[in-house]
Amino acid sequence: MSTVSHPSDDDRAAAEHQLTVTHWGTYRVTTDNGLLTAVEPVAWDRQPSKIGLSLPGAVQGNSRVRLPAVRLGYLQGKPDNREGRGKEPFVEVSWEQALTLVASELERVKTEHGNQAIYGGSYGWSSAGRFHHAQSQLHRFLNQFGGYTASTNTYSIAAGERVLPHILGDLDELQRQHTHWAELAQHCELFVAIGGLPLRNAQVNGGGANDHALGYWLQRLSDNGCQFINVSPVRNDLAGVPDAKWLAIRPGSDTALLLAICQVLIEEDLFQHDFVARYTVGFERYAAYLRGDQQGEAKTPEWAAPITGLEATAIRQLARQMAKKKTLINMAWSVQRARQGEQAYWALVAVTALLGQIGTPGGGIGFGYASTNLAGADRRRFSGPRMPAGDNAVDTPIPVARIADMLLHPGDAYEFDGKTRTYPDIRLVYWAGGNTFHHHQDLNRLIEGWRRPETVVVHEQYWTAQAKFADIVLPATTSLEREDIGSASNDGFMIAMRQHLPPFAEARDDYAIFSLLADKLGFGSRFTEGRDVRGWLENIYQASRPRAEAEGIALPDFATFWAQGKLEYARPSEPQILLKAFRDNPDAAPLSTPSGKIELFSATVAAWGYEEAPGHAYWHAPEQAAQQKQKRRWPLHLLSSQPRTRLHSQYDHGLVSQQSKIHGREPLWMHPQDAAARDIRDGEIVKVFNDRGELLAGVILTPDILPGVVQISTGAWYDPLDPQQARSLDKHGNPNVLTTDTGSSRLGQGCSAQTCFVDIERFDLPLPEITAWQPPQFVKWSP
Ligand SMILES: Nc1nc2c(c(=O)[nH]1)N[C@H]1C(S)=C(S)[C@@H](COP(=O)(O)OP(=O)(O)OC[C@H]3O[C@@H](n4cnc5c(=O)[nH]c(N)nc54)[C@H](O)[C@@H]3O)O[C@H]1N2
Ligand SMILES: Nc1nc2c(c(=O)[nH]1)N[C@H]1C(S)=C(S)[C@@H](COP(=O)(O)OP(=O)(O)OC[C@H]3O[C@@H](n4cnc5c(=O)[nH]c(N)nc54)[C@H](O)[C@@H]3O)O[C@H]1N2
Ligand SMILES: [Mo]
């Protein structure tokens, strides 16, 4: 069993407890008189993220929630006051008044409508510490209160999470077992990166990213002669490899490309017969579909060329090249955040199965190398301590991205992964640690749904739109204002996070808030188990021991860890190769699919009779036709990608994000050809619009994006010009006023933000002031 390395002199900062952990890195913190004055990257991080530089200034700035606050109309108990959400001023109240209000409302809803009427899905990344993980705290609290309607899967990768168990295995498991970069550096000859390998996205890892190594590994692979192909509408998605070949594919067409590659591999007999026979089921059914036997055209490169925008010869050549070389094909998560996203993953599984390199050191399959800092890291898989949430007595979670459907259509039936379910009738929404007004699609539709429940409670650090659209806002501390443990899967470190700052104004940590509420509701001691925060840190640390040992890590006792301030686990002694055990012996180590093999055809999925998912990787022509129709009206395909200057909406108000804005608006990438046709010049402000909404953005012209495609980052705080008006212009550039709120398909019901069509025109009116980061208006009121 490997032991934990002991800190050397270099780790003085850790021992002196100067560290803080964020999802994008560990930093050394300097404070002066209760103020945060500086953060600096730690020595063991090879390529630290600049995002941390946003903390000073932002953490103790004007955007913080200072006191508990209640929306005026709600506090007054006006009839039909729900329409006032996002429009009315707030009244600052005492903690006692706010908590009494929340507790009595929880009781009322539970008594009158049952626990199912409470929505606690509360999606969101919150902060990095494992104990003060807002979502876990909320779930534990609501579970002990009798349960709540939860959400399942992620915005990130729901379509993939749902399709893969039927055809390859559990995605979470696969993600942690990705072939180490060091193996690829030695063996991989061709790395096909669908959606690229953007360095910006590998800045983050849920729970912490201590060592940013993607840049280093891309260089090593290149040095060893690995050839990279960037299959993406955007050239700089593989900026880490300057000589990468760029195949500028149309968004949403990757499935067609991969089907055509499969067709070539079969027609030219370039596929691995032995692998297919031993490790897969359903080859004949899939091959017949590719040949166009029952219906439809053969899925040839000539068929795929007009769909993808690539040359048929280029597609054929790519297939031959893949068959000849040790080839890894990776797909960014973004590719499945689209209509029919499930099929892109299925087609990826099919191509790599035909190539027969799955389970080998230099080839095979990848899901999201570079989508975070996790995949491929040669670090222990141990994720560290975690806060147990307990069991939920209400067992009817909704697919996470169907929240607006749920709020708008209580009682309606919907299809999900082979089952028919019914949306619950939600009366109270409780959120801690997420920003729906950042993350959900078609915000104007969301707002309509958001005004249906009777009560919305939000814990927030900052006056985000999420807080401004709540009834009761409870101010939460940041990580810098409390103690915690920083730790993440495949990261290799555990960090003692000390308290560096006093709580801002009257902010409290989520645990303290729920403890007080649980007290009022009669289960205080069950919730706290009599522990203070330090007691809990020790408790969850101890509870993580068996999982640590299973991963070959012997944790020191808690006091030693806390005194050292930092653990770095020895790297795994064995190189990791994804699905190697399955390849070595498929009988002894079968997949978790129904057949135990890779399912090129899935009888399970076929049995549901979904026309858009007939049981094998599939190109759904009616969906394509529907998109083409939209495109005739809205000719530009809008990609909303992850921001390099922040994590989602977090620290949009910080220095790093602010410096990237153009006249205060979010930058948007556009091809000069599309700009010329609209008389738009570099650096100008434009209006981006479709039938769902409109926003302002600042244009960056670049030839490095496919004409007909524009790209903007997510995360600019939603900032309606006139909150009193429906569908008001967003002054700031949140793409979700434009995106479509339909599930990826009935299979995954995932977020389909990337399927979005818009038009753009120059904005010549005077620029409205950005108010997103300002607190709402406050008024005084007492009964
Ligand atoms: N158009 C489009 N939309 C997308 C995507 C896309 O690609 N395109 N991507 C989607 C994806 S993959 C994701 S994961 C989501 C991300 O969506 P979210 O995870 O909801 O986004 P964040 O901005 O990280 O929101 C976290 C919020 O929690 C608050 N917070 C932080 N720490 C604490 C704490 O300790 N306590 C409390 N109470 N609050 C805290 C922060 O201030 C912040 O407002 O967005 C999705 N939305
Ligand atoms: N700095 C930073 N890093 C992050 C995050 C963040 O907020 N900030 N968020 C994290 C989270 S929660 C997640 S889920 C991951 C998401 O990770 P991803 O989903 O991989 O990230 P994206 O930036 O959305 O997309 C990557 C690239 O895919 C390309 N792309 C989009 N659509 C298509 C398509 O149809 N076909 C092809 N071939 N390419 C396409 C776009 O050009 C885009 O630049 O990122 C994580 N990393
Ligand atoms: Mo995500």
CSV table of N, CA, C and O and ligand atoms in Angstrom, one decimal, residues 123 125 154-157 333 337 372 642 648, ligand 3:
chain,number,residue,atom,x,y,z
A,123,TYR,N,-29.5,22.3,-8.6
A,123,TYR,CA,-28.3,22.0,-9.3
A,123,TYR,C,-27.3,23.1,-9.2
A,123,TYR,O,-27.7,24.3,-9.2
A,125,TRP,N,-22.7,24.1,-9.0
A,125,TRP,CA,-21.3,23.8,-8.6
A,125,TRP,C,-20.9,24.3,-7.2
A,125,TRP,O,-19.9,23.8,-6.7
A,154,THR,N,-26.8,15.5,-15.0
A,154,THR,CA,-26.2,16.8,-14.9
A,154,THR,C,-26.5,17.6,-16.2
A,154,THR,O,-26.9,17.0,-17.2
A,155,TYR,N,-26.3,18.9,-16.1
A,155,TYR,CA,-26.4,19.7,-17.3
A,155,TYR,C,-25.2,19.4,-18.2
A,155,TYR,O,-25.3,19.4,-19.4
A,156,SER,N,-24.1,19.0,-17.6
A,156,SER,CA,-22.9,18.7,-18.3
A,156,SER,C,-23.0,17.7,-19.4
A,156,SER,O,-22.7,17.8,-20.5
A,157,ILE,N,-23.6,16.6,-19.0
A,157,ILE,CA,-23.5,15.4,-19.8
A,157,ILE,C,-24.6,14.3,-19.6
A,157,ILE,O,-24.4,13.1,-19.7
A,333,TRP,N,-17.6,17.0,-24.0
A,333,TRP,CA,-18.9,16.8,-23.5
A,333,TRP,C,-19.9,17.7,-24.3
A,333,TRP,O,-21.1,17.3,-24.4
A,337,ARG,N,-24.3,17.9,-25.6
A,337,ARG,CA,-25.3,18.9,-25.1
A,337,ARG,C,-26.1,19.5,-26.2
A,337,ARG,O,-26.0,20.7,-26.5
A,372,THR,N,-12.6,18.6,-18.3
A,372,THR,CA,-12.2,19.1,-17.0
A,372,THR,C,-10.7,18.7,-16.8
A,372,THR,O,-10.2,18.1,-17.7
A,642,GLN,N,-17.8,27.1,-22.6
A,642,GLN,CA,-17.4,27.4,-21.2
A,642,GLN,C,-16.4,28.6,-21.2
A,642,GLN,O,-15.6,28.7,-22.1
A,648,HIS,N,-18.4,29.1,-14.9
A,648,HIS,CA,-19.8,29.4,-15.2
A,648,HIS,C,-20.0,30.9,-14.9
A,648,HIS,O,-19.3,31.7,-15.4
B,3,MO,MO,-21.0,21.1,-16.4
